[in-house]
Amino acid sequence: MDADMSSLTICGRSPQEFLDAIENFHGWKAPGIVLGGFMVDWARELIGPDIETDAIVETTHCLPDAVQLFTPCTFGNGWLKVLDWDKFALSLYDRHSLSGYRVWLDLEKTRTVPDLYDWYMRRKPKKDLPLDVLLNAIFTARRSILSSRAIRMKRLYQRKKKGQIEICSGCGEAYPAAQGPQCAACQGEGYFE
Amino acid sequence: MDADMSSLTICGRSPQEFLDAIENFHGWKAPGIVLGGFMVDWARELIGPDIETDAIVETTHCLPDAVQLFTPCTFGNGWLKVLDWDKFALSLYDRHSLSGYRVWLDLEKTRTVPDLYDWYMRRKPKKDLPLDVLLNAIFTARRSILSSRAIRMKRLYQRKKKGQIEICSGCGEAYPAAQGPQCAACQGEGYFE
């Protein structure tokens, strides 16, 4: 990695701490979550300290873990929403004012780093883009392949509320009354035998 | 908490380490994730060591964080699937044989611990069930309010595959070609202005 790494911090961590945290949580240093860490780092800087933010990520792949690791927002605490759009973008926003920032992988800028462009657009087989090549490219490129903009949330900012709970007449387990006379599994959605 | 806590481990951790990990990741010692830790602990014991498991949780509330903290399965690495059924249940299964175990909050058994029954069924206002009362009840009850069964996956075990990627003619960002001529946001699903 390049010479000025010694002074670099990402989400308040040294590069080694940052990569260790990723490997520990995600299982390996996936390029998507490493890149995602730089996106979170920028979004947090833009929104400023002391702001309580909620988060939205626009893909189920990798990026949710960057937000969960490097912000207080997790899937289970309801501060992170995940959209299954397969777009490499995330937004952090003030949960009171609904103002925030979106950061995304900018394809036009990414063309200047062919390894990352080919990786993201899957134009080369994985074996031709080893992990160390991709990580070096990400640590060199940093924010130069990203774009950001101020946003104001117009939907999807509501916290999910739990509704009335009933006991399912099929399985005897608790379920939301809004699902109908029985729970989703007893209505045929079950995944096991 | 009761006298035999000194020898207790949950997911390989002492009670204090277990609670610290929860607070650090989830933001507070939410009863749902504490209870979820006992569920993960039992499911892992049933399935045995050295088995690579995928996970399914049947609610978006709290339980996904228990799995993400105490197993290698995260939302972003694709080993955890989350069903929005609002049922307090999780399954761990061998990703090769598709056999595993489901563990769930058993309401009939939970009736024997009125504080937990009233908490889960929301029969009392939150102020009447302080956190320390709930945590004490969970650490005393442990598996006595849970049930488990062996399962075999019949659906939902497939890993999500990324399809063909295109560049959206609306925003210029990458998106899955399968979504149509433009990305979801440009088709009207956008959440910001």
Short mmCIF file of N, CA and C in Angstrom, two decimals, chain A residues 19-171:
data_model
loop_
_atom_site.label_atom_id
_atom_site.label_comp_id
_atom_site.label_asym_id
_atom_site.label_seq_id
_atom_site.Cartn_x
_atom_site.Cartn_y
_atom_site.Cartn_z
N LEU A 19 -9.31 -3.19 8.84
CA LEU A 19 -9.36 -4.48 8.14
C LEU A 19 -9.62 -5.64 9.10
N ASP A 20 -9.05 -5.56 10.29
CA ASP A 20 -9.28 -6.62 11.29
C ASP A 20 -10.75 -6.67 11.69
N ALA A 21 -11.34 -5.49 11.89
CA ALA A 21 -12.75 -5.44 12.28
C ALA A 21 -13.62 -6.07 11.19
N ILE A 22 -13.28 -5.79 9.94
CA ILE A 22 -14.04 -6.34 8.82
C ILE A 22 -13.91 -7.86 8.77
N GLU A 23 -12.68 -8.34 8.87
CA GLU A 23 -12.47 -9.78 8.78
C GLU A 23 -13.17 -10.50 9.94
N ASN A 24 -13.09 -9.91 11.11
CA ASN A 24 -13.69 -10.53 12.28
C ASN A 24 -15.22 -10.64 12.16
N PHE A 25 -15.85 -9.61 11.62
CA PHE A 25 -17.31 -9.61 11.54
C PHE A 25 -17.81 -10.32 10.29
N HIS A 26 -17.20 -10.00 9.17
CA HIS A 26 -17.74 -10.41 7.88
C HIS A 26 -17.15 -11.74 7.40
N GLY A 27 -16.07 -12.19 8.04
CA GLY A 27 -15.47 -13.47 7.68
C GLY A 27 -14.26 -13.36 6.78
N TRP A 28 -14.20 -12.31 5.99
CA TRP A 28 -13.02 -12.05 5.15
C TRP A 28 -13.03 -10.58 4.73
N LYS A 29 -11.89 -10.13 4.22
CA LYS A 29 -11.77 -8.71 3.87
C LYS A 29 -12.37 -8.46 2.49
N ALA A 30 -13.67 -8.64 2.39
CA ALA A 30 -14.35 -8.48 1.11
C ALA A 30 -14.17 -7.05 0.58
N PRO A 31 -13.80 -6.91 -0.70
CA PRO A 31 -13.59 -5.56 -1.24
C PRO A 31 -14.82 -4.67 -1.06
N GLY A 32 -16.01 -5.25 -1.17
CA GLY A 32 -17.23 -4.45 -1.06
C GLY A 32 -17.39 -3.78 0.29
N ILE A 33 -17.00 -4.47 1.34
CA ILE A 33 -17.17 -3.88 2.66
C ILE A 33 -16.00 -2.93 2.97
N VAL A 34 -14.83 -3.19 2.41
CA VAL A 34 -13.71 -2.26 2.56
C VAL A 34 -14.06 -0.93 1.88
N LEU A 35 -14.52 -1.03 0.65
CA LEU A 35 -14.97 0.16 -0.06
C LEU A 35 -16.13 0.83 0.71
N GLY A 36 -17.02 0.01 1.22
CA GLY A 36 -18.13 0.53 2.02
C GLY A 36 -17.66 1.30 3.24
N GLY A 37 -16.56 0.87 3.84
CA GLY A 37 -16.01 1.59 4.99
C GLY A 37 -15.60 3.01 4.62
N PHE A 38 -15.00 3.16 3.44
CA PHE A 38 -14.63 4.51 2.97
C PHE A 38 -15.89 5.35 2.70
N MET A 39 -16.96 4.69 2.25
CA MET A 39 -18.21 5.41 1.99
C MET A 39 -18.83 5.89 3.31
N VAL A 40 -18.85 5.01 4.31
CA VAL A 40 -19.38 5.40 5.63
C VAL A 40 -18.54 6.53 6.21
N ASP A 41 -17.23 6.41 6.08
CA ASP A 41 -16.31 7.42 6.60
C ASP A 41 -16.63 8.80 6.02
N TRP A 42 -16.87 8.84 4.72
CA TRP A 42 -17.18 10.12 4.07
C TRP A 42 -18.56 10.64 4.49
N ALA A 43 -19.52 9.77 4.50
CA ALA A 43 -20.88 10.19 4.87
C ALA A 43 -20.92 10.74 6.29
N ARG A 44 -20.20 10.07 7.19
CA ARG A 44 -20.15 10.55 8.59
C ARG A 44 -19.46 11.90 8.68
N GLU A 45 -18.42 12.09 7.90
CA GLU A 45 -17.71 13.38 7.92
C GLU A 45 -18.63 14.49 7.41
N LEU A 46 -19.37 14.19 6.34
CA LEU A 46 -20.27 15.19 5.76
C LEU A 46 -21.37 15.57 6.73
N ILE A 47 -21.91 14.59 7.42
CA ILE A 47 -23.07 14.87 8.28
C ILE A 47 -22.62 15.48 9.60
N GLY A 48 -21.36 15.28 9.94
CA GLY A 48 -20.81 15.90 11.15
C GLY A 48 -21.02 15.06 12.40
N PRO A 49 -20.24 15.37 13.43
CA PRO A 49 -20.35 14.59 14.67
C PRO A 49 -21.62 14.99 15.43
N ASP A 50 -21.96 14.20 16.40
CA ASP A 50 -23.05 14.54 17.33
C ASP A 50 -24.43 14.50 16.69
N ILE A 51 -24.52 13.99 15.46
CA ILE A 51 -25.84 13.84 14.85
C ILE A 51 -26.24 12.37 14.95
N GLU A 52 -27.41 12.11 15.51
CA GLU A 52 -27.89 10.73 15.54
C GLU A 52 -28.48 10.39 14.18
N THR A 53 -27.86 9.43 13.51
CA THR A 53 -28.31 9.12 12.16
C THR A 53 -28.97 7.75 12.08
N ASP A 54 -29.89 7.65 11.15
CA ASP A 54 -30.35 6.37 10.63
C ASP A 54 -29.65 6.15 9.30
N ALA A 55 -29.68 4.93 8.82
CA ALA A 55 -28.97 4.60 7.58
C ALA A 55 -29.86 3.81 6.63
N ILE A 56 -29.61 4.01 5.34
CA ILE A 56 -30.21 3.17 4.31
C ILE A 56 -29.09 2.69 3.41
N VAL A 57 -29.07 1.40 3.10
CA VAL A 57 -28.15 0.93 2.07
C VAL A 57 -29.01 0.37 0.94
N GLU A 58 -28.48 0.47 -0.28
CA GLU A 58 -29.28 0.14 -1.46
C GLU A 58 -28.92 -1.20 -2.08
N THR A 59 -28.25 -2.04 -1.31
CA THR A 59 -27.97 -3.41 -1.76
C THR A 59 -27.87 -4.31 -0.54
N THR A 60 -28.18 -5.58 -0.71
CA THR A 60 -28.02 -6.55 0.38
C THR A 60 -26.59 -7.06 0.46
N HIS A 61 -25.77 -6.80 -0.57
CA HIS A 61 -24.42 -7.37 -0.64
C HIS A 61 -23.40 -6.48 0.06
N CYS A 62 -22.71 -7.03 1.03
CA CYS A 62 -21.55 -6.40 1.67
C CYS A 62 -21.86 -5.10 2.41
N LEU A 63 -22.41 -4.13 1.71
CA LEU A 63 -22.55 -2.79 2.25
C LEU A 63 -23.29 -2.73 3.60
N PRO A 64 -24.33 -3.56 3.81
CA PRO A 64 -24.96 -3.52 5.14
C PRO A 64 -23.96 -3.76 6.27
N ASP A 65 -22.97 -4.61 6.03
CA ASP A 65 -22.00 -4.90 7.10
C ASP A 65 -21.09 -3.71 7.37
N ALA A 66 -20.77 -2.91 6.35
CA ALA A 66 -19.96 -1.71 6.59
C ALA A 66 -20.70 -0.75 7.51
N VAL A 67 -21.98 -0.57 7.27
CA VAL A 67 -22.78 0.33 8.12
C VAL A 67 -22.91 -0.25 9.52
N GLN A 68 -23.15 -1.54 9.63
CA GLN A 68 -23.32 -2.15 10.95
C GLN A 68 -22.05 -2.09 11.78
N LEU A 69 -20.89 -2.22 11.11
CA LEU A 69 -19.62 -2.20 11.84
C LEU A 69 -19.21 -0.80 12.26
N PHE A 70 -19.46 0.18 11.40
CA PHE A 70 -18.83 1.49 11.59
C PHE A 70 -19.80 2.61 11.94
N THR A 71 -21.05 2.25 12.18
CA THR A 71 -22.02 3.21 12.73
C THR A 71 -22.80 2.48 13.82
N PRO A 72 -23.59 3.20 14.61
CA PRO A 72 -24.43 2.49 15.60
C PRO A 72 -25.65 1.81 14.96
N CYS A 73 -25.83 1.93 13.67
CA CYS A 73 -27.03 1.41 13.01
C CYS A 73 -26.85 -0.08 12.68
N THR A 74 -27.74 -0.92 13.17
CA THR A 74 -27.71 -2.34 12.82
C THR A 74 -29.05 -2.74 12.22
N PHE A 75 -29.06 -3.90 11.59
CA PHE A 75 -30.32 -4.41 11.04
C PHE A 75 -31.32 -4.67 12.17
N GLY A 76 -30.81 -5.28 13.26
CA GLY A 76 -31.71 -5.68 14.35
C GLY A 76 -32.18 -4.55 15.23
N ASN A 77 -31.47 -3.43 15.27
CA ASN A 77 -31.98 -2.32 16.11
C ASN A 77 -32.85 -1.35 15.32
N GLY A 78 -33.01 -1.60 14.05
CA GLY A 78 -33.98 -0.85 13.27
C GLY A 78 -33.46 0.47 12.72
N TRP A 79 -32.20 0.81 13.00
CA TRP A 79 -31.67 2.09 12.50
C TRP A 79 -31.11 1.96 11.08
N LEU A 80 -30.96 0.73 10.63
CA LEU A 80 -30.49 0.47 9.26
C LEU A 80 -31.61 -0.18 8.46
N LYS A 81 -31.90 0.40 7.32
CA LYS A 81 -32.83 -0.24 6.37
C LYS A 81 -32.03 -0.70 5.16
N VAL A 82 -32.40 -1.84 4.64
CA VAL A 82 -31.70 -2.40 3.48
C VAL A 82 -32.68 -2.52 2.32
N LEU A 83 -32.36 -1.87 1.21
CA LEU A 83 -33.16 -1.99 -0.01
C LEU A 83 -32.50 -3.01 -0.92
N ASP A 84 -33.29 -3.87 -1.51
CA ASP A 84 -32.73 -4.92 -2.37
C ASP A 84 -32.66 -4.42 -3.82
N TRP A 85 -31.91 -3.34 -4.04
CA TRP A 85 -31.81 -2.72 -5.35
C TRP A 85 -30.52 -3.05 -6.06
N ASP A 86 -29.58 -3.63 -5.32
CA ASP A 86 -28.26 -3.94 -5.87
C ASP A 86 -27.57 -2.70 -6.48
N LYS A 87 -27.70 -1.59 -5.76
CA LYS A 87 -26.96 -0.38 -6.13
C LYS A 87 -25.95 -0.10 -5.02
N PHE A 88 -24.74 0.25 -5.39
CA PHE A 88 -23.68 0.40 -4.39
C PHE A 88 -23.70 1.83 -3.85
N ALA A 89 -24.64 2.05 -2.94
CA ALA A 89 -24.88 3.39 -2.41
C ALA A 89 -25.43 3.27 -1.00
N LEU A 90 -25.15 4.28 -0.19
CA LEU A 90 -25.72 4.33 1.16
C LEU A 90 -26.02 5.77 1.51
N SER A 91 -26.97 5.94 2.41
CA SER A 91 -27.31 7.27 2.93
C SER A 91 -27.33 7.23 4.44
N LEU A 92 -26.77 8.25 5.04
CA LEU A 92 -26.93 8.50 6.48
C LEU A 92 -27.72 9.79 6.61
N TYR A 93 -28.70 9.79 7.50
CA TYR A 93 -29.49 11.01 7.66
C TYR A 93 -29.88 11.21 9.11
N ASP A 94 -29.98 12.48 9.45
CA ASP A 94 -30.43 12.90 10.77
C ASP A 94 -31.86 12.41 10.97
N ARG A 95 -32.07 11.61 12.01
CA ARG A 95 -33.40 11.00 12.15
C ARG A 95 -34.46 12.00 12.60
N HIS A 96 -34.04 13.19 13.00
CA HIS A 96 -35.02 14.20 13.38
C HIS A 96 -35.31 15.16 12.22
N SER A 97 -34.27 15.71 11.60
CA SER A 97 -34.48 16.69 10.52
C SER A 97 -34.73 16.00 9.17
N LEU A 98 -34.35 14.70 9.07
CA LEU A 98 -34.47 13.92 7.83
C LEU A 98 -33.54 14.42 6.72
N SER A 99 -32.57 15.24 7.09
CA SER A 99 -31.55 15.67 6.13
C SER A 99 -30.30 14.80 6.28
N GLY A 100 -29.62 14.57 5.17
CA GLY A 100 -28.41 13.75 5.27
C GLY A 100 -27.63 13.75 3.98
N TYR A 101 -26.84 12.71 3.80
CA TYR A 101 -25.99 12.59 2.63
C TYR A 101 -26.05 11.18 2.07
N ARG A 102 -26.05 11.12 0.76
CA ARG A 102 -25.92 9.85 0.06
C ARG A 102 -24.51 9.80 -0.55
N VAL A 103 -23.87 8.65 -0.42
CA VAL A 103 -22.56 8.41 -1.01
C VAL A 103 -22.68 7.17 -1.89
N TRP A 104 -22.11 7.25 -3.10
CA TRP A 104 -22.22 6.10 -3.98
C TRP A 104 -20.95 5.88 -4.80
N LEU A 105 -20.82 4.65 -5.28
CA LEU A 105 -19.73 4.33 -6.19
C LEU A 105 -20.05 4.99 -7.53
N ASP A 106 -19.19 5.91 -7.96
CA ASP A 106 -19.43 6.67 -9.19
C ASP A 106 -18.72 5.95 -10.34
N LEU A 107 -19.51 5.35 -11.22
CA LEU A 107 -18.93 4.52 -12.28
C LEU A 107 -18.01 5.31 -13.20
N GLU A 108 -18.39 6.54 -13.52
CA GLU A 108 -17.53 7.33 -14.41
C GLU A 108 -16.16 7.53 -13.78
N LYS A 109 -16.14 7.86 -12.49
CA LYS A 109 -14.85 8.03 -11.80
C LYS A 109 -14.11 6.69 -11.69
N THR A 110 -14.88 5.62 -11.52
CA THR A 110 -14.26 4.31 -11.32
C THR A 110 -13.57 3.82 -12.59
N ARG A 111 -13.98 4.33 -13.74
CA ARG A 111 -13.31 3.95 -14.98
C ARG A 111 -11.82 4.28 -14.95
N THR A 112 -11.44 5.25 -14.12
CA THR A 112 -10.02 5.62 -14.03
C THR A 112 -9.21 4.59 -13.25
N VAL A 113 -9.91 3.65 -12.61
CA VAL A 113 -9.22 2.57 -11.87
C VAL A 113 -9.71 1.25 -12.46
N PRO A 114 -9.11 0.84 -13.59
CA PRO A 114 -9.69 -0.28 -14.35
C PRO A 114 -9.91 -1.55 -13.52
N ASP A 115 -9.02 -1.86 -12.57
CA ASP A 115 -9.23 -3.07 -11.77
C ASP A 115 -10.54 -3.01 -10.99
N LEU A 116 -10.83 -1.84 -10.44
CA LEU A 116 -12.06 -1.72 -9.66
C LEU A 116 -13.29 -1.69 -10.58
N TYR A 117 -13.14 -1.04 -11.72
CA TYR A 117 -14.25 -1.03 -12.67
C TYR A 117 -14.55 -2.45 -13.14
N ASP A 118 -13.52 -3.19 -13.49
CA ASP A 118 -13.72 -4.55 -13.98
C ASP A 118 -14.26 -5.47 -12.88
N TRP A 119 -13.81 -5.22 -11.65
CA TRP A 119 -14.32 -6.00 -10.52
C TRP A 119 -15.81 -5.72 -10.34
N TYR A 120 -16.17 -4.43 -10.23
CA TYR A 120 -17.56 -4.13 -9.91
C TYR A 120 -18.50 -4.54 -11.05
N MET A 121 -18.07 -4.30 -12.28
CA MET A 121 -18.93 -4.62 -13.42
C MET A 121 -18.80 -6.08 -13.85
N ARG A 122 -17.99 -6.82 -13.11
CA ARG A 122 -17.73 -8.24 -13.38
C ARG A 122 -17.35 -8.49 -14.84
N ARG A 123 -16.36 -7.72 -15.28
CA ARG A 123 -15.85 -7.87 -16.65
C ARG A 123 -14.63 -8.78 -16.71
N LYS A 124 -14.13 -9.22 -15.56
CA LYS A 124 -13.00 -10.15 -15.55
C LYS A 124 -13.31 -11.27 -14.56
N PRO A 125 -12.80 -12.47 -14.83
CA PRO A 125 -13.00 -13.56 -13.85
C PRO A 125 -12.29 -13.23 -12.54
N LYS A 126 -12.84 -13.76 -11.44
CA LYS A 126 -12.31 -13.46 -10.11
C LYS A 126 -10.82 -13.77 -10.00
N LYS A 127 -10.38 -14.84 -10.64
CA LYS A 127 -8.97 -15.26 -10.48
C LYS A 127 -8.00 -14.22 -11.05
N ASP A 128 -8.49 -13.37 -11.95
CA ASP A 128 -7.63 -12.34 -12.53
C ASP A 128 -7.60 -11.06 -11.70
N LEU A 129 -8.39 -11.04 -10.63
CA LEU A 129 -8.40 -9.86 -9.77
C LEU A 129 -8.24 -10.31 -8.32
N PRO A 130 -7.03 -10.68 -7.93
CA PRO A 130 -6.82 -11.19 -6.56
C PRO A 130 -7.15 -10.13 -5.52
N LEU A 131 -7.42 -10.62 -4.31
CA LEU A 131 -7.85 -9.73 -3.24
C LEU A 131 -6.85 -8.61 -2.96
N ASP A 132 -5.55 -8.93 -2.94
CA ASP A 132 -4.58 -7.88 -2.59
C ASP A 132 -4.54 -6.78 -3.65
N VAL A 133 -4.76 -7.15 -4.90
CA VAL A 133 -4.82 -6.15 -5.97
C VAL A 133 -6.00 -5.21 -5.75
N LEU A 134 -7.15 -5.81 -5.44
CA LEU A 134 -8.35 -4.99 -5.23
C LEU A 134 -8.21 -4.10 -3.99
N LEU A 135 -7.69 -4.66 -2.91
CA LEU A 135 -7.56 -3.86 -1.68
C LEU A 135 -6.57 -2.71 -1.89
N ASN A 136 -5.48 -2.99 -2.56
CA ASN A 136 -4.53 -1.91 -2.87
C ASN A 136 -5.19 -0.82 -3.71
N ALA A 137 -5.97 -1.24 -4.67
CA ALA A 137 -6.65 -0.26 -5.53
C ALA A 137 -7.63 0.59 -4.71
N ILE A 138 -8.35 -0.05 -3.80
CA ILE A 138 -9.32 0.69 -2.98
C ILE A 138 -8.60 1.67 -2.05
N PHE A 139 -7.52 1.23 -1.41
CA PHE A 139 -6.79 2.11 -0.49
C PHE A 139 -6.07 3.23 -1.22
N THR A 140 -5.78 3.04 -2.49
CA THR A 140 -5.18 4.12 -3.28
C THR A 140 -6.27 5.08 -3.77
N ALA A 141 -7.36 4.53 -4.23
CA ALA A 141 -8.42 5.36 -4.82
C ALA A 141 -9.19 6.14 -3.75
N ARG A 142 -9.52 5.46 -2.66
CA ARG A 142 -10.31 6.08 -1.58
C ARG A 142 -11.53 6.82 -2.14
N ARG A 143 -11.70 8.09 -1.77
CA ARG A 143 -12.93 8.78 -2.18
C ARG A 143 -12.93 9.21 -3.65
N SER A 144 -11.81 9.02 -4.35
CA SER A 144 -11.74 9.52 -5.73
C SER A 144 -12.69 8.79 -6.67
N ILE A 145 -13.21 7.63 -6.26
CA ILE A 145 -14.14 6.90 -7.13
C ILE A 145 -15.58 7.00 -6.60
N LEU A 146 -15.76 7.82 -5.58
CA LEU A 146 -17.08 7.99 -4.97
C LEU A 146 -17.65 9.36 -5.31
N SER A 147 -18.94 9.49 -5.21
CA SER A 147 -19.57 10.81 -5.24
C SER A 147 -20.51 10.91 -4.05
N SER A 148 -20.87 12.15 -3.71
CA SER A 148 -21.80 12.36 -2.60
C SER A 148 -22.73 13.51 -2.93
N ARG A 149 -23.89 13.52 -2.27
CA ARG A 149 -24.78 14.67 -2.40
C ARG A 149 -25.65 14.78 -1.14
N ALA A 150 -26.04 16.00 -0.86
CA ALA A 150 -26.99 16.22 0.24
C ALA A 150 -28.36 15.71 -0.19
N ILE A 151 -29.08 15.11 0.75
CA ILE A 151 -30.43 14.62 0.45
C ILE A 151 -31.39 15.03 1.56
N ARG A 152 -32.65 14.95 1.21
CA ARG A 152 -33.70 15.06 2.22
C ARG A 152 -34.62 13.87 2.01
N MET A 153 -34.85 13.13 3.08
CA MET A 153 -35.65 11.91 2.97
C MET A 153 -37.09 12.27 2.67
N LYS A 154 -37.66 11.59 1.67
CA LYS A 154 -39.10 11.82 1.44
C LYS A 154 -39.93 10.57 1.72
N ARG A 155 -39.29 9.43 1.89
CA ARG A 155 -39.99 8.22 2.32
C ARG A 155 -39.00 7.25 2.95
N LEU A 156 -39.52 6.14 3.44
CA LEU A 156 -38.70 5.05 4.01
C LEU A 156 -37.97 5.43 5.30
N TYR A 157 -38.33 6.59 5.88
CA TYR A 157 -37.64 6.97 7.11
C TYR A 157 -38.39 6.54 8.36
N GLN A 158 -39.59 6.02 8.19
CA GLN A 158 -40.34 5.59 9.36
C GLN A 158 -39.71 4.35 10.00
N ARG A 159 -39.69 4.36 11.32
CA ARG A 159 -39.32 3.14 12.03
C ARG A 159 -40.45 2.13 11.90
N LYS A 160 -40.08 0.89 11.78
CA LYS A 160 -41.07 -0.17 11.71
C LYS A 160 -41.72 -0.35 13.09
N LYS A 161 -43.01 -0.27 13.13
CA LYS A 161 -43.72 -0.45 14.40
C LYS A 161 -44.21 -1.89 14.49
N LYS A 162 -44.16 -2.43 15.70
CA LYS A 162 -44.80 -3.73 15.91
C LYS A 162 -46.29 -3.50 16.12
N GLY A 163 -47.09 -4.33 15.50
CA GLY A 163 -48.54 -4.20 15.66
C GLY A 163 -49.05 -5.16 16.72
N GLN A 164 -50.34 -5.40 16.66
CA GLN A 164 -51.01 -6.30 17.59
C GLN A 164 -50.49 -7.73 17.41
N ILE A 165 -50.19 -8.38 18.52
CA ILE A 165 -49.70 -9.76 18.48
C ILE A 165 -50.81 -10.73 18.86
N GLU A 166 -50.91 -11.82 18.10
CA GLU A 166 -51.88 -12.87 18.43
C GLU A 166 -51.15 -14.21 18.51
N ILE A 167 -51.88 -15.22 18.95
CA ILE A 167 -51.32 -16.57 18.98
C ILE A 167 -51.88 -17.33 17.78
N CYS A 168 -51.00 -17.87 16.96
CA CYS A 168 -51.43 -18.54 15.74
C CYS A 168 -52.17 -19.82 16.08
N SER A 169 -53.34 -20.02 15.45
CA SER A 169 -54.12 -21.23 15.74
C SER A 169 -53.50 -22.46 15.10
N GLY A 170 -52.56 -22.23 14.16
CA GLY A 170 -51.90 -23.37 13.54
C GLY A 170 -50.76 -23.93 14.39
N CYS A 171 -49.80 -23.07 14.73
CA CYS A 171 -48.58 -23.54 15.40
C CYS A 171 -48.51 -23.13 16.87
#
